[in-house]
Coordinates of C-alpha atoms in Angstrom, one line a residue:
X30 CA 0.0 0.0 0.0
X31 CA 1.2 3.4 -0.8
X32 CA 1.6 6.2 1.0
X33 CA -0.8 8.7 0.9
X34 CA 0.7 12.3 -0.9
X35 CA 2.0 14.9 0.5
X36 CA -0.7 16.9 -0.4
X37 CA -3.4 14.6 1.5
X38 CA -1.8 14.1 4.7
X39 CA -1.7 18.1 4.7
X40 CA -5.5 18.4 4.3
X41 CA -6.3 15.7 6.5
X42 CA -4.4 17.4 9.3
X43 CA -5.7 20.7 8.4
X44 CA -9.5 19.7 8.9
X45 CA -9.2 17.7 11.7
X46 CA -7.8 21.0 13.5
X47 CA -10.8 23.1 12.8
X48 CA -13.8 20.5 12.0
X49 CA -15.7 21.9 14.9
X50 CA -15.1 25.5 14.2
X51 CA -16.1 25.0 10.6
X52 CA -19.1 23.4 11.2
X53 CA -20.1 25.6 13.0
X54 CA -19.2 28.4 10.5
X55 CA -20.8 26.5 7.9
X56 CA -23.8 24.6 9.3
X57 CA -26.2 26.9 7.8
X58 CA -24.6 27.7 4.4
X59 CA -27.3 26.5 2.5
X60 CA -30.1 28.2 3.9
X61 CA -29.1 31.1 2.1
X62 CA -27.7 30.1 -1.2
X63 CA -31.1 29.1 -3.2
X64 CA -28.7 28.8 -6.6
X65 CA -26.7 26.4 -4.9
X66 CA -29.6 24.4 -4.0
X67 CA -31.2 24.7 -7.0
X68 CA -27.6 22.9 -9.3
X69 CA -27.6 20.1 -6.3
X70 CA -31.8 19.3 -7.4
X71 CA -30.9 19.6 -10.9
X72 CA -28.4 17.0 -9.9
X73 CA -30.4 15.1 -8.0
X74 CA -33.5 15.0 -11.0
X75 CA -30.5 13.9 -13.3
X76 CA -29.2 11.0 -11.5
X77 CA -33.3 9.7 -9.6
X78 CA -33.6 8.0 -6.9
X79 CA -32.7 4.4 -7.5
X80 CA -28.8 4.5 -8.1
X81 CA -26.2 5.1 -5.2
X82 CA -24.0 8.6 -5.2
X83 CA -21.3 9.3 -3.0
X84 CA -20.6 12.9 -1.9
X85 CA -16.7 13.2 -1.7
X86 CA -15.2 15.1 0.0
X87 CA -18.5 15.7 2.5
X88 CA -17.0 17.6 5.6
X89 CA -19.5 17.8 8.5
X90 CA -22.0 16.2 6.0
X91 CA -24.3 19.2 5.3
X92 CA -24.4 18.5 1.2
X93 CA -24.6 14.8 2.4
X94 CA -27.8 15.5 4.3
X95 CA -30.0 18.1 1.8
X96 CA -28.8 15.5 -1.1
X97 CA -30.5 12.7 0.9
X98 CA -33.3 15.5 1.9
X99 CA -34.1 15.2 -2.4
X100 CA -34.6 11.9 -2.3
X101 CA -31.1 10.6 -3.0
X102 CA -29.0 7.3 -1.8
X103 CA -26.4 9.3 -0.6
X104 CA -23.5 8.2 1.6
X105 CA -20.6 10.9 2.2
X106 CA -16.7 10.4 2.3
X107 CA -13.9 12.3 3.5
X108 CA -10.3 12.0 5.2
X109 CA -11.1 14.0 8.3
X110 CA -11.9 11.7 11.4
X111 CA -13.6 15.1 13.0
X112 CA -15.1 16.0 9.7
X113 CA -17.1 12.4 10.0
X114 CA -17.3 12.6 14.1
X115 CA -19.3 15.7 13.3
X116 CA -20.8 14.7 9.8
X117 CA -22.5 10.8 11.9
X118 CA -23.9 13.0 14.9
X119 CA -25.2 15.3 13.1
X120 CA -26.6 12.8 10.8
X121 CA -27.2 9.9 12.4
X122 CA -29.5 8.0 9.7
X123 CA -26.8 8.7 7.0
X124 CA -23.7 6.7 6.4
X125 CA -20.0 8.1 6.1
X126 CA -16.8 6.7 5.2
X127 CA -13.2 7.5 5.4
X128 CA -11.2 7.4 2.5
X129 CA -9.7 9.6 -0.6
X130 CA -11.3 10.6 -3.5
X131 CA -8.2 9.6 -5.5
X132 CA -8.3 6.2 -4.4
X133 CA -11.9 5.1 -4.1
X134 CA -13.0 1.8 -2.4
X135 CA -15.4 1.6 -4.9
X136 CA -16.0 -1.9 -7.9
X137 CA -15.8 0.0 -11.1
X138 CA -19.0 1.5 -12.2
X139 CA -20.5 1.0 -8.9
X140 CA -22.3 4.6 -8.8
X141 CA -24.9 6.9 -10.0
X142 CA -24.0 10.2 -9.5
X143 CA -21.1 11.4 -7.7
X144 CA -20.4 15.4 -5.6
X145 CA -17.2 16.9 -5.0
X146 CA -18.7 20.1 -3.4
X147 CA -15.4 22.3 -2.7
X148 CA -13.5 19.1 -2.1
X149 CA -11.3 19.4 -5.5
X150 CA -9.8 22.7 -4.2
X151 CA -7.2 21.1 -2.5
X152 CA -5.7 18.9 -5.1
X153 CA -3.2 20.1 -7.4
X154 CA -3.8 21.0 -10.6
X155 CA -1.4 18.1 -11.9
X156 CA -3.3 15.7 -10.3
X157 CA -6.9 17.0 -11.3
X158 CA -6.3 14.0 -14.2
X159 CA -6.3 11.4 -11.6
X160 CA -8.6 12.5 -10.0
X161 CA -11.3 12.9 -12.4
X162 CA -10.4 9.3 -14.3
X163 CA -10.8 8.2 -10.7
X164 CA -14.7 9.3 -10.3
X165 CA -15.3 8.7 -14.1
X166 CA -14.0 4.5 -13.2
X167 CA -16.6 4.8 -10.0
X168 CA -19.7 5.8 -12.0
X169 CA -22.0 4.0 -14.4
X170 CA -22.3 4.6 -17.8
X171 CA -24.8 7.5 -17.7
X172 CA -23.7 8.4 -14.0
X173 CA -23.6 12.4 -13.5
X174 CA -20.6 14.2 -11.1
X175 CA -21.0 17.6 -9.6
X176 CA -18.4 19.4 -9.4
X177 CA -18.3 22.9 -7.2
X178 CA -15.2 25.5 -7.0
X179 CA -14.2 29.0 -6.5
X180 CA -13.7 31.0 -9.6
X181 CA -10.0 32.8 -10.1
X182 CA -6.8 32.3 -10.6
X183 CA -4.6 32.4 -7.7
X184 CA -5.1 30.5 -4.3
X185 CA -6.4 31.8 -1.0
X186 CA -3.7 30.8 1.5
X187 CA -5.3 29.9 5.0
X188 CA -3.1 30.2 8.0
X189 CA -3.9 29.5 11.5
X190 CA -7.8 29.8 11.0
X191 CA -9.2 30.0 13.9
X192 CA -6.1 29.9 16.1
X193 CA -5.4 26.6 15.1
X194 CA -1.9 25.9 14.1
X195 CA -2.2 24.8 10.8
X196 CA -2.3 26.4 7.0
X197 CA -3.6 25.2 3.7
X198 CA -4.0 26.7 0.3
X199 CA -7.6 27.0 -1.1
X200 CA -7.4 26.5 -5.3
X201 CA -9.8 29.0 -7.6
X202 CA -9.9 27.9 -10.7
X203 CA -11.5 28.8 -14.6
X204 CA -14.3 27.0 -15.6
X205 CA -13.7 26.8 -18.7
X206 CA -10.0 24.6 -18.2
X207 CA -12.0 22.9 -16.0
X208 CA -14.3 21.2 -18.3
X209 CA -12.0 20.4 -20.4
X210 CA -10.3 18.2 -17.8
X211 CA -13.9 16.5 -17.3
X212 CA -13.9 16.2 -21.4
X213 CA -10.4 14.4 -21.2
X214 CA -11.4 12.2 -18.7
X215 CA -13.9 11.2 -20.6
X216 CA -17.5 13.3 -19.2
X217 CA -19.7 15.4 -21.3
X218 CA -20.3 18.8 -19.3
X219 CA -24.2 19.5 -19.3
X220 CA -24.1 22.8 -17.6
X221 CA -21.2 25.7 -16.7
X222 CA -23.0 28.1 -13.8
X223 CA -21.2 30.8 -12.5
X224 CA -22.6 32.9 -9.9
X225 CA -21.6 35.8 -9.3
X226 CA -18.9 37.6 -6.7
X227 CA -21.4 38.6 -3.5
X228 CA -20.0 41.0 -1.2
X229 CA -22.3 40.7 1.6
X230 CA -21.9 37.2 2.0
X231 CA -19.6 34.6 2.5
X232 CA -19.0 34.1 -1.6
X233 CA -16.8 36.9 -2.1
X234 CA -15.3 35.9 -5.1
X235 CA -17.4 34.2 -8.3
X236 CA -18.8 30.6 -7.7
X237 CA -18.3 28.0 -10.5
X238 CA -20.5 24.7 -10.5
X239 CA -20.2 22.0 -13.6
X240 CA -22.3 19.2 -13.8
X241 CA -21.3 16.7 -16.4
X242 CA -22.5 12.9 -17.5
X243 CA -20.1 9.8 -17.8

């Protein structure tokens, strides 16, 4: 077995520091974002009720829980042991696993729709590649991925949120290079949304959300 990248152990150590002061940061997010929840029941009408998705990447589970609020068979995934303390009791009827979205314990084909909600931000744009021929090997023929980032072209650095001692860079990215890394792996993008920069809320720069189809 391999060692996990650099890159992962990083993130994994970063959001176990500050799962509890993110959730509770977050908890609410989607109470006021009625675009947001508008792409995930778009989503949710594309991929119906009968197949399994797995939202990657999940945090505290708060995607996880309104995507099983629509109806879906939704089961969440992440690296953080907080993130999924938090995401199970706060959730107790859904089910969360551990694991990394570029190396998914998953048979081949075994899903219907997949979410990486914010949870590609932390991978390098080198291994995008991966990680996309990764969720395109996980999902049926048909299967639809939602994929949600922040628009630009620099990274946010985070250090010591919170007061934690711990620092991790948040990736923006174009849409437009983005899709065509889902077209190379193989997906047909269905929809590009980009909402715009809001200054009175917590999306202060431009929102990007692709959905595409395996």
């Amino acid at each position: 077995m391999t060692a996990d990248p650099a890159f992962v152990a990083t993130t994994r150590t970063f959001y176990d520091a500050v799962a509890e002061d993110y959730h509770a940061r977050f908890r609410t997010a989607l109470d006021d974002a009625p675009l947001d929840r508008a792409l995930m029941g778009a989503f949710a009408e594309l991929v119906g009720p009968e197949g399994q998705v797995a939202d990657l990447g999940c945090g505290p589970g708060l995607v996880t829980a309104h995507l099983a609020s629509l109806g879906l068979r939704v089961f969440g995934l992440d690296l953080s042991d907080s993130m999924l303390a938090i995401a199970r009791r706060e959730n107790p009827g859904l089910r969360f696993e551990q694991g990394s979205m570029l190396d998914l314990d998953l048979p081949d084909g075994a899903l219907a729709g997949a979410v990486s909600w914010y949870s590609s931000i932390h991978t390098p744009w080198e291994r995008l590649p991966d990680l996309f021929a990764e969720v395109r090997r996980v999902l049926a023929p048909g299967g639809h991925l939602l994929l949600g980032f922040q628009v630009g072209d620099e990274p946010r650095h985070h250090d010591r949120p919170w007061g934690h001692p711990v620092a991790l860079d948040f990736e923006r990215r174009q849409p437009e290079p983005m899709a065509g890394l889902l077209e190379k792996a193989g997906f047909t993008v269905l929809s590009r949304t980009v909402r715009v920069q809001e200054a009175d809320t917590s999306a202060q720069v431009p929102q990007a959300c692709l959905i595409a189809r395996r």
